[in-house]
Each structure stands twice: as C-alpha cells, then as structure tokens.
Amino acid sequence: MTNYIYLASQSPRRRELLAQLGCRHELLLPDPGEDTESMERTLPGEPPATYVKRVTQLKLDAALLRLGQRGLSPAPVLCSDTTVALGRRIYGKPDDAEDAFRMLSELAGKTHRVLTAVAIANGRKRELRLSTSRVAFAPMSKAALRAYVETGEPMGKAGAYAVQGRAAAFIERISGSYSGIMGLPLFETAQLLRGFAVRI
C-alpha cells in the first residue's frame, strides 16, 4: 500500500475532495516558467470529452516530468481537468468579466454537461476515468447575471460558475456527480486510487 500521492492541481476544491476521501497528498505544482495555459487550448472541431481527456493527459505528462526533474520520492501522481459543454461547444475559464457574463448568458435556461477527467500514473502504469454530469440552469435576468459576475466567483472556473458557491441559487437540477462538477469525481477517483494501492 502507498500512503500518499502527489496532486498536480492548484485547485483548493480538489485538495478538499481528496481529503474527504482520506487520501494523504502533497502538491506538485508547476514552476513559474511553465506554460500551463497552452495545454488548455481547444483544437478545431474537438469534441468536449476528447478535449478534457487530452488536457488531463498533458497535465499528467507535465507533472511526471516535474517529479523527475525535482528528484522527489516516487509516488502516484494524480491530475484532473474539468470542462463545461453545451452541445459540442466547450466553455473553459472566462478571460474576464465580460466573457463570464457571455458564458452564463448562453448557459442560462438550458441544461449543459460538466465533464471531468481524472488520471493517475505511477511508473509505467497509467489510467484515466471520465465523469459526465448534467446541470440545468434556470433562466436568469441580466441583472442577476451581472450581480453574480461582480462577486468574482466565476473567474478561474470552467463555465464561469462554482456549483458549491453562489451559483447554486440558479441550478434547478443536477444529474450525475456533484463532486465531479466541483472538479474531482470521488467515485472514479477512489476506484483509481484503489487500483494503484493507495491507502484511503
């Protein structure tokens, strides 16, 4: 059994969710010079599921390289990525407040998908799981959207909202994994951790 893993994510929500599983972890974050933004660029015509799995694998590759370069003790490395999709259209993190307002305006009154891929590697062994959930937003007035954007909560979030935050007031229905919508699907993550003999 392995007592801990490396988490290659800057998301405090993923840390909380891993702790909820009882999984000990150390952060394996990018160096200041690493170009992490370019990994999240979409390719023309790329389906959302293909996109989120590809980005997660790229993040895992970068984390494994980081592990070797820093000469750290070997342990499983876990990465995750979340995207929001309406049809085949991918909604990543908003560029600014106006972009957040645009995204939320397009999602309002509709049901969209939240796709979270989680991958783990140790040595040559590597596995990935994908969680897909559906979130139904109620119709929202422009004033309500503006007020939400002004809180700053949408920034840095795929689809410009946080399910565990103030956006919950707009959500009529959820089908799937609540933790997956937050950024780390616990059922799939627990399966992966057990498969890599990680103590949880």
XYZ file of N, CA and C in Angstrom, residues 11-130:
360
model
N -6.122 23.717 -7.610
C -7.492 23.909 -7.135
C -7.641 23.535 -5.653
N -8.046 24.493 -4.816
C -8.288 24.152 -3.404
C -9.445 23.171 -3.240
N -10.393 23.176 -4.180
C -11.533 22.246 -4.115
C -11.060 20.804 -4.290
N -10.100 20.588 -5.186
C -9.589 19.217 -5.377
C -8.859 18.743 -4.128
N -8.156 19.641 -3.470
C -7.480 19.265 -2.218
C -8.507 18.862 -1.161
N -9.577 19.643 -1.057
C -10.634 19.337 -0.084
C -11.281 17.993 -0.384
N -11.531 17.737 -1.657
C -12.194 16.486 -2.038
C -11.300 15.281 -1.785
N -10.008 15.410 -2.065
C -9.077 14.308 -1.763
C -9.023 14.054 -0.265
N -9.022 15.134 0.514
C -9.011 14.998 1.974
C -10.283 14.312 2.446
N -11.386 14.573 1.748
C -12.665 13.935 2.095
C -12.568 12.415 1.956
N -11.776 11.966 0.972
C -11.559 10.523 0.785
C -10.576 9.965 1.817
N -9.899 10.857 2.541
C -8.882 10.402 3.481
C -7.564 10.102 2.806
N -7.350 10.709 1.638
C -6.132 10.457 0.872
C -5.075 11.508 1.202
N -3.948 11.072 1.757
C -2.844 11.985 2.026
C -2.199 12.387 0.706
N -1.895 13.663 0.563
C -1.309 14.114 -0.695
C -0.384 15.306 -0.484
N 0.557 15.415 -1.403
C 1.454 16.568 -1.464
C 1.240 17.240 -2.810
N 1.335 18.561 -2.832
C 1.130 19.293 -4.079
C 2.374 19.208 -4.956
N 2.128 19.060 -6.252
C 3.195 19.031 -7.255
C 2.834 20.089 -8.302
N 3.087 21.342 -7.946
C 2.616 22.467 -8.755
C 3.643 22.899 -9.790
N 3.172 23.536 -10.869
C 4.093 23.991 -11.923
C 5.075 25.042 -11.412
N 6.244 25.084 -12.044
C 7.194 26.152 -11.791
C 6.675 27.425 -12.458
N 7.113 28.594 -11.995
C 6.625 29.853 -12.574
C 6.805 29.955 -14.089
N 7.844 29.329 -14.624
C 8.115 29.432 -16.064
C 7.310 28.477 -16.933
N 6.589 27.544 -16.322
C 5.845 26.554 -17.119
C 4.629 27.179 -17.803
N 4.438 26.826 -19.072
C 3.301 27.354 -19.841
C 2.115 26.408 -19.691
N 1.364 26.605 -18.613
C 0.230 25.712 -18.351
C -1.007 26.107 -19.161
N -1.105 27.383 -19.547
C -2.294 27.865 -20.272
C -2.414 27.218 -21.649
N -1.272 27.007 -22.323
C -1.322 26.475 -23.686
C -1.905 25.066 -23.720
N -1.779 24.326 -22.615
C -2.335 22.964 -22.562
C -3.850 22.980 -22.709
N -4.486 24.067 -22.272
C -5.946 24.115 -22.224
C -6.578 24.665 -23.499
N -5.773 24.929 -24.524
C -6.321 25.417 -25.791
C -7.087 24.291 -26.479
N -8.227 24.649 -27.045
C -9.027 23.654 -27.765
C -8.505 23.502 -29.190
N -8.703 22.336 -29.754
C -8.364 22.094 -31.152
C -9.633 22.237 -31.992
N -9.523 22.693 -33.234
C -10.713 22.891 -34.073
C -11.553 21.620 -34.187
N -12.851 21.729 -33.887
C -13.773 20.601 -34.025
C -13.617 19.510 -32.987
N -12.830 19.756 -31.947
C -12.566 18.725 -30.932
C -13.779 18.531 -30.024
N -14.299 17.305 -29.908
C -15.437 17.066 -29.010
C -15.032 17.292 -27.550
N -15.968 17.741 -26.714
C -15.648 18.045 -25.312
C -14.980 16.893 -24.547
N -15.472 15.660 -24.730
C -14.895 14.526 -23.992
C -13.450 14.275 -24.424
N -13.189 14.369 -25.723
C -11.826 14.198 -26.242
C -10.926 15.291 -25.686
N -11.452 16.517 -25.663
C -10.684 17.662 -25.170
C -10.268 17.479 -23.711
N -11.229 17.166 -22.850
C -10.920 17.119 -21.409
C -9.979 15.951 -21.082
N -10.105 14.857 -21.813
C -9.178 13.729 -21.601
C -7.773 14.080 -22.098
N -7.691 14.750 -23.243
C -6.388 15.140 -23.784
C -5.666 16.123 -22.846
N -6.395 17.129 -22.366
C -5.791 18.124 -21.475
C -5.309 17.471 -20.180
N -6.099 16.547 -19.649
C -5.705 15.850 -18.411
C -4.432 15.051 -18.621
N -4.321 14.386 -19.764
C -3.110 13.607 -20.062
C -1.898 14.522 -20.214
N -2.095 15.695 -20.837
C -0.996 16.654 -20.985
C -0.536 17.163 -19.619
N -1.499 17.437 -18.739
C -1.166 17.894 -17.387
C -0.409 16.812 -16.620
N -0.817 15.565 -16.839
C -0.140 14.452 -16.162
C 1.282 14.289 -16.692
N 1.457 14.408 -18.012
C 2.806 14.333 -18.597
C 3.716 15.390 -17.972
N 3.200 16.616 -17.871
C 3.992 17.724 -17.320
C 4.328 17.477 -15.849
N 3.376 16.916 -15.109
C 3.592 16.645 -13.684
C 4.636 15.551 -13.479
N 4.593 14.516 -14.317
C 5.564 13.425 -14.206
C 6.968 13.920 -14.528
N 7.071 14.807 -15.504
C 8.358 15.409 -15.857
C 8.879 16.242 -14.678
N 7.990 17.000 -14.069
C 8.301 17.833 -12.902
C 8.820 16.964 -11.744
N 8.159 15.846 -11.532
C 8.530 14.919 -10.447
C 9.974 14.450 -10.629
N 10.291 14.054 -11.876
C 11.643 13.583 -12.169
C 12.682 14.684 -12.038
N 12.349 15.877 -12.557
C 13.296 16.990 -12.524
C 13.609 17.444 -11.101
N 12.624 17.323 -10.217
C 12.821 17.782 -8.842
C 13.434 16.707 -7.948
N 13.592 15.494 -8.499
C 14.217 14.418 -7.733
C 13.417 14.013 -6.507
N 12.099 14.079 -6.603
C 11.243 13.744 -5.467
C 11.069 12.236 -5.334
N 10.671 11.814 -4.152
C 10.434 10.383 -3.918
C 9.303 9.895 -4.816
N 9.423 8.703 -5.385
C 8.368 8.200 -6.256
C 7.074 7.919 -5.492
N 5.963 8.284 -6.116
C 4.618 8.022 -5.590
C 3.648 8.286 -6.733
N 2.430 7.754 -6.667
C 1.462 8.025 -7.728
C 1.196 9.528 -7.873
N 0.969 9.957 -9.118
C 0.661 11.360 -9.423
C -0.754 11.423 -9.988
N -1.560 12.335 -9.436
C -2.952 12.468 -9.870
C -3.183 13.846 -10.475
N -3.882 13.858 -11.624
C -4.257 15.099 -12.306
C -5.733 15.037 -12.660
N -6.333 16.223 -12.814
C -7.737 16.277 -13.197
C -7.996 17.550 -13.989
N -9.000 17.504 -14.860
C -9.403 18.705 -15.598
C -10.914 18.669 -15.789
N -11.520 19.842 -15.717
C -12.976 19.953 -15.836
C -13.328 20.920 -16.957
N -14.310 20.554 -17.757
C -14.822 21.484 -18.753
C -16.345 21.439 -18.771
N -16.921 22.527 -19.233
C -18.377 22.647 -19.369
C -18.698 22.654 -20.860
N -19.744 21.955 -21.245
C -20.094 21.878 -22.665
C -21.593 22.048 -22.870
N -21.932 22.843 -23.852
C -23.317 22.987 -24.304
C -23.331 22.489 -25.733
N -23.902 21.284 -25.920
C -23.744 20.622 -27.215
C -22.278 20.270 -27.391
N -21.715 20.685 -28.518
C -20.279 20.434 -28.767
C -19.418 21.649 -28.404
N -20.063 22.713 -27.932
C -19.315 23.925 -27.604
C -18.697 23.825 -26.216
N -17.397 24.104 -26.143
C -16.645 23.986 -24.891
C -16.549 25.344 -24.205
N -16.841 25.348 -22.907
C -16.729 26.561 -22.102
C -15.623 26.356 -21.072
N -14.500 27.023 -21.308
C -13.397 26.935 -20.360
C -13.508 28.023 -19.303
N -12.371 28.474 -18.814
C -12.361 29.553 -17.818
C -12.523 30.893 -18.540
N -13.321 31.793 -17.995
C -13.528 33.082 -18.676
C -12.265 33.938 -18.678
N -12.100 34.705 -19.757
C -10.942 35.598 -19.872
C -11.081 36.812 -18.962
N -12.314 37.279 -18.805
C -12.584 38.470 -17.991
C -14.063 38.486 -17.617
N -14.507 39.562 -16.975
C -15.898 39.646 -16.503
C -16.902 39.597 -17.661
N -16.570 40.250 -18.772
C -17.483 40.247 -19.923
C -17.621 38.843 -20.511
N -16.509 38.131 -20.567
C -16.522 36.760 -21.080
C -17.347 35.867 -20.150
N -17.223 36.076 -18.835
C -18.021 35.317 -17.864
C -19.508 35.602 -18.059
N -19.851 36.862 -18.269
C -21.250 37.245 -18.495
C -21.785 36.576 -19.763
N -20.971 36.557 -20.826
C -21.382 35.911 -22.086
C -21.652 34.424 -21.869
N -20.723 33.747 -21.201
C -20.894 32.306 -20.968
C -22.172 32.021 -20.192
N -22.351 32.734 -19.100
C -23.519 32.496 -18.246
C -24.819 32.828 -18.970
N -24.806 33.846 -19.822
C -25.990 34.197 -20.614
C -26.374 33.065 -21.548
N -25.349 32.406 -22.109
C -25.607 31.292 -23.035
C -26.060 30.030 -22.306
N -25.603 29.856 -21.066
C -25.981 28.664 -20.300
C -27.332 28.821 -19.590
N -27.736 30.061 -19.337
C -28.983 30.332 -18.601
C -30.191 29.715 -19.296
N -31.039 29.041 -18.504
C -32.263 28.444 -19.032
C -32.041 27.160 -19.809
N -30.825 26.625 -19.790
C -30.513 25.410 -20.562
C -29.855 24.373 -19.665
N -29.759 23.154 -20.190
C -29.049 22.077 -19.499
C -27.728 21.835 -20.210
N -26.643 21.886 -19.457
C -25.329 21.657 -20.039
C -24.658 20.458 -19.359
N -23.552 20.035 -19.937
C -22.784 18.920 -19.373
C -21.533 19.455 -18.681
N -21.139 18.791 -17.615
C -19.853 19.057 -16.961
C -19.048 17.767 -17.053
N -17.912 17.851 -17.724
C -17.058 16.675 -17.922
C -15.774 16.852 -17.130
N -15.482 15.898 -16.272
C -14.235 15.928 -15.507
C -13.486 14.624 -15.740
N -12.253 14.774 -16.227
C -11.376 13.614 -16.400
C -10.394 13.599 -15.236
N -10.117 12.421 -14.737
C -9.119 12.269 -13.669
C -8.179 11.141 -14.092
N -6.876 11.402 -13.955
C -5.872 10.425 -14.380
C -4.822 10.267 -13.293
N -4.269 9.074 -13.230
C -3.228 8.777 -12.231
C -2.148 7.930 -12.900
N -0.916 8.164 -12.500
C 0.204 7.389 -13.053
C 1.208 7.100 -11.951
N 1.844 5.948 -12.086
C 2.935 5.560 -11.175
C 3.847 4.647 -11.969
N 5.075 5.129 -12.225
C 5.965 4.353 -13.080
C 5.376 4.277 -14.477
N 5.258 3.075 -15.013
C 4.715 2.918 -16.370
C 3.200 2.719 -16.373
N 2.639 2.513 -15.188
C 1.188 2.286 -15.102
C 0.454 3.617 -15.119
N -0.621 3.674 -15.904
C -1.352 4.932 -16.090
C -2.806 4.630 -16.417
N -3.726 5.331 -15.744
C -5.153 5.108 -16.013
C -5.910 6.418 -15.962
N -7.037 6.463 -16.666
C -7.882 7.663 -16.710
C -9.347 7.265 -16.627
N -10.139 8.079 -15.945
C -11.596 7.907 -15.893
C -12.257 9.235 -16.256
N -13.452 9.144 -16.813
C -14.205 10.343 -17.192
C -15.567 10.333 -16.509
